[in-house]
Tab-separated table of N, CA, C and O and ligand atoms in Angstrom:
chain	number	residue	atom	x	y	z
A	15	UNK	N	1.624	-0.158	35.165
A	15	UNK	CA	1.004	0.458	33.988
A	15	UNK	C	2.041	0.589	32.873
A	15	UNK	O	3.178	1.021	33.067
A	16	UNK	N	1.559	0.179	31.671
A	16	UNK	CA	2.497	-0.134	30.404
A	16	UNK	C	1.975	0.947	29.551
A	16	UNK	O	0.751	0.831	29.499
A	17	UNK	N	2.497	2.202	28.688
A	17	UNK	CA	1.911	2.717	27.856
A	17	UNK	C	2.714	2.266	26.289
A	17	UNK	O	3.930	2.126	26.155
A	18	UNK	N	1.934	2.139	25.477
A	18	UNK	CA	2.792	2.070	24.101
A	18	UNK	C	3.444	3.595	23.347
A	18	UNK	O	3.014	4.722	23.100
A	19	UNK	N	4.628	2.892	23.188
A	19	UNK	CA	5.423	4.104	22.444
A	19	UNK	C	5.241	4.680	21.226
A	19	UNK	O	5.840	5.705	20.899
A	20	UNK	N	4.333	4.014	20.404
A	20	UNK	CA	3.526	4.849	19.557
A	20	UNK	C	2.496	5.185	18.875
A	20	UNK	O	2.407	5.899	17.877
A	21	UNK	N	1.207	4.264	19.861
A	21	UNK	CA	0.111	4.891	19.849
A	21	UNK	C	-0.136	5.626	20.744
A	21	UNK	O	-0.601	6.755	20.588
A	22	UNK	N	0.222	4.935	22.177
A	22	UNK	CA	0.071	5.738	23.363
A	22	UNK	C	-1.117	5.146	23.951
A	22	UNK	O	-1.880	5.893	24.564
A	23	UNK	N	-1.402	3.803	23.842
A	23	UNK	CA	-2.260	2.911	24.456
A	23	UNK	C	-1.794	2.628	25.797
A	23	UNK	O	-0.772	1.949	25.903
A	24	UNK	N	-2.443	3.085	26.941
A	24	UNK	CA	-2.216	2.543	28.272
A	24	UNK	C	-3.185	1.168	28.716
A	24	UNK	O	-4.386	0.936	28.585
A	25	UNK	N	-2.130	0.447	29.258
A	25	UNK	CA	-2.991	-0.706	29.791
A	25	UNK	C	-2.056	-1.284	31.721
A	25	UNK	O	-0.869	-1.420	32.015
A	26	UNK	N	-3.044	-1.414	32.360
A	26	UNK	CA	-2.516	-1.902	34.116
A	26	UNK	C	-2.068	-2.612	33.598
A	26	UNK	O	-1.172	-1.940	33.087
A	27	UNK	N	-1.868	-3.974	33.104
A	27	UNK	CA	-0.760	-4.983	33.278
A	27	UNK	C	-0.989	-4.724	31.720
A	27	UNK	O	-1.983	-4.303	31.130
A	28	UNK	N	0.588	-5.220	31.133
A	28	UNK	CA	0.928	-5.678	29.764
A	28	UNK	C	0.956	-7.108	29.355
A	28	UNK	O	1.625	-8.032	29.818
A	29	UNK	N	-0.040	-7.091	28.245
A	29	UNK	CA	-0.429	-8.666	27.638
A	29	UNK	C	1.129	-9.294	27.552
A	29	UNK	O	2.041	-8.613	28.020
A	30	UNK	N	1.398	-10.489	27.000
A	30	UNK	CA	2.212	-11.193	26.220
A	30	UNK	C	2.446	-10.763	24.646
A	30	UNK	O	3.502	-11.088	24.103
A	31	UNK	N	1.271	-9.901	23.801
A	31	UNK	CA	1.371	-9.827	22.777
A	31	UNK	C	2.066	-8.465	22.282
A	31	UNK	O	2.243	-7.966	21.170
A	32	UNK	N	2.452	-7.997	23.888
A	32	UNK	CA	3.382	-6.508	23.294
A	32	UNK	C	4.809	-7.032	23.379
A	32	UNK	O	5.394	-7.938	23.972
A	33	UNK	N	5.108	-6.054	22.519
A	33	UNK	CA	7.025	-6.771	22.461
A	33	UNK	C	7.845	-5.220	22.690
A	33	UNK	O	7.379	-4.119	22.396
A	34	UNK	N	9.098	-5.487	23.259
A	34	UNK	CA	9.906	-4.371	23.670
A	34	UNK	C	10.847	-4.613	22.783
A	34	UNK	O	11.599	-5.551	22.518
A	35	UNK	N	10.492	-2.838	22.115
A	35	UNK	CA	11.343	-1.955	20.911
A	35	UNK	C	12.551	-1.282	21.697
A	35	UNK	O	12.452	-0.399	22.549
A	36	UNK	N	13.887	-1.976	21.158
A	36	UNK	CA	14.671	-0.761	22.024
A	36	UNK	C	15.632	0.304	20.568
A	36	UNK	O	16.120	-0.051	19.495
A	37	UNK	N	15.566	1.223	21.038
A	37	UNK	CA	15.944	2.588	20.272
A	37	UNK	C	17.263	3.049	20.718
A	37	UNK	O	18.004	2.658	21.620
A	38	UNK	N	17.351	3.922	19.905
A	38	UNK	CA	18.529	5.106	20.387
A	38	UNK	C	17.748	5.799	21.500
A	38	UNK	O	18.489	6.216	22.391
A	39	UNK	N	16.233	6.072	21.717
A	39	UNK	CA	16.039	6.519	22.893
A	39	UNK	C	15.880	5.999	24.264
A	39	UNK	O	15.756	6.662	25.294
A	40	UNK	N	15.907	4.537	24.110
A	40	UNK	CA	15.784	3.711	24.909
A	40	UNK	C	14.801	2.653	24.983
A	40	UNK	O	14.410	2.416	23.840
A	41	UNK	N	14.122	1.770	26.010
A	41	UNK	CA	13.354	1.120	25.866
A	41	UNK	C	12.200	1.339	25.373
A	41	UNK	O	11.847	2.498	25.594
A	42	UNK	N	11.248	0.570	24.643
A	42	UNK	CA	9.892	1.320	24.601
A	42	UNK	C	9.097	0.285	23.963
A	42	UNK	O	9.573	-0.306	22.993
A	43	UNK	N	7.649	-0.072	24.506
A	43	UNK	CA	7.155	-1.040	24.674
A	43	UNK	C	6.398	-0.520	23.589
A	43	UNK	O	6.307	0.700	23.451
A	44	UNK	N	5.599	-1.657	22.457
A	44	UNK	CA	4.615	-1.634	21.768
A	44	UNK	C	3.653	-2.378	21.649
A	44	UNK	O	3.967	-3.547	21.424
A	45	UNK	N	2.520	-2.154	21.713
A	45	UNK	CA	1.130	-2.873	21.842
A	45	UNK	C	1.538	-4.008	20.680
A	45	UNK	O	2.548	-4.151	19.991
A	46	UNK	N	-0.038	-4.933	20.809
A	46	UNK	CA	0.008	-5.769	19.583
A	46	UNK	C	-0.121	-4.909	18.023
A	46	UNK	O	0.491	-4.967	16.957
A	47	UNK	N	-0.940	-4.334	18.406
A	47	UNK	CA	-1.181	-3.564	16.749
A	47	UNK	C	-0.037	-2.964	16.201
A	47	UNK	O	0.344	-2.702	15.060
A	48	UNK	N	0.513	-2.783	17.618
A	48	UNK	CA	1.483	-1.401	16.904
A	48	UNK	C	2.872	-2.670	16.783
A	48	UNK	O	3.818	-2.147	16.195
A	49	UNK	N	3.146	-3.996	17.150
A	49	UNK	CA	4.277	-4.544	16.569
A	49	UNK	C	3.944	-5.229	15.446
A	49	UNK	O	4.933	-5.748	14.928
A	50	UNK	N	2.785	-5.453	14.796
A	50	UNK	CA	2.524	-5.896	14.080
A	50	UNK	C	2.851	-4.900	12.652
A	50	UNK	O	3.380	-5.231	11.591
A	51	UNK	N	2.381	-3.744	13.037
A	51	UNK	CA	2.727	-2.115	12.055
A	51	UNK	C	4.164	-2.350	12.052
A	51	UNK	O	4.531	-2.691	10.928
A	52	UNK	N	5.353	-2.278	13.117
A	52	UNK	CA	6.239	-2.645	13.309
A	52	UNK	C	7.230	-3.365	12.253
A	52	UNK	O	8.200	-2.980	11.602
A	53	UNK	N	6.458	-4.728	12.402
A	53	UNK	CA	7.349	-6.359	11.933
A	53	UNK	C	7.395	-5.319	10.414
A	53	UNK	O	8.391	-5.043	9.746
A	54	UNK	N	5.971	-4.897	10.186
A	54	UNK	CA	5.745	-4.896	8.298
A	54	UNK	C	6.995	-3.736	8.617
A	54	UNK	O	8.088	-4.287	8.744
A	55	UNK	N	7.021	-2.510	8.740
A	55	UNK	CA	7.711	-1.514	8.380
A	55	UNK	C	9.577	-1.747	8.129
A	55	UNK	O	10.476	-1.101	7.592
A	56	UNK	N	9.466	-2.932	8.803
A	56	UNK	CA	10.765	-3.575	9.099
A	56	UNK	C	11.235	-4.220	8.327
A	56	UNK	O	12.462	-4.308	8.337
A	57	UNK	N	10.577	-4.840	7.476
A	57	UNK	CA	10.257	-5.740	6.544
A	57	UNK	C	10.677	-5.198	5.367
A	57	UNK	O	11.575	-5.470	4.570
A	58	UNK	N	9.567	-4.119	5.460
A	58	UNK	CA	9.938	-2.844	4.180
A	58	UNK	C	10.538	-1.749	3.930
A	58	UNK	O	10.462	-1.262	2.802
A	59	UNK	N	11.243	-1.155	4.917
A	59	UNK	CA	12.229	-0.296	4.871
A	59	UNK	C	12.751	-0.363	6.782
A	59	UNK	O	12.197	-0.772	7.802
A	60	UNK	N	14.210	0.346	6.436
A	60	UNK	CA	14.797	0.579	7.518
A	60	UNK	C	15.218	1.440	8.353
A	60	UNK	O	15.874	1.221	9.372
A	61	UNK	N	14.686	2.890	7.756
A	61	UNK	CA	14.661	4.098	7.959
A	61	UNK	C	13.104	3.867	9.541
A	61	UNK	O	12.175	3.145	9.901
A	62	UNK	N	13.805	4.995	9.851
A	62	UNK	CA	12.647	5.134	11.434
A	62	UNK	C	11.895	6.402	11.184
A	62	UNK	O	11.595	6.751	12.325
A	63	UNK	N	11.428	7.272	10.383
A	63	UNK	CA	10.955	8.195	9.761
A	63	UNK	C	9.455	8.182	10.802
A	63	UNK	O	8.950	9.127	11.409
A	64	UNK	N	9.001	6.713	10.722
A	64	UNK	CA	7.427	6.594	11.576
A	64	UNK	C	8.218	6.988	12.831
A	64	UNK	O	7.799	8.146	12.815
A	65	UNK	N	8.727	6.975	13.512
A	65	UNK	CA	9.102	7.185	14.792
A	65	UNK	C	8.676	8.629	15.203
A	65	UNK	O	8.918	9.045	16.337
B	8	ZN	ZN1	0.340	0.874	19.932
């Protein structure tokens, strides 16, 4: 079981389309939606404020 680190979407097995975020807190997996929110925020600033 995979939960995402910041929606908090649980899924039994994890697709291919989640990608692993690693942090100062450590690993942490994000759904598709949420790396997609991700790529942009990354894109556009570099501050972790959404975190
Ligand atoms: Zn998510």
């Amino acid at each position: 079981m995979t939960a995402c680190g910041v929606c908090g979407t649980v899924v039994e097995e994890r697709p291919a389309t989640w990608s692993l975020q690693v942090s100062e807190r450590g690993q942490v997996w994000l759904c598709d939606t949420c790396t997609r929110e991700n790529l942009r925020s990354i894109e556009g600033r570099l501050d972790e404020a959404w975190w």
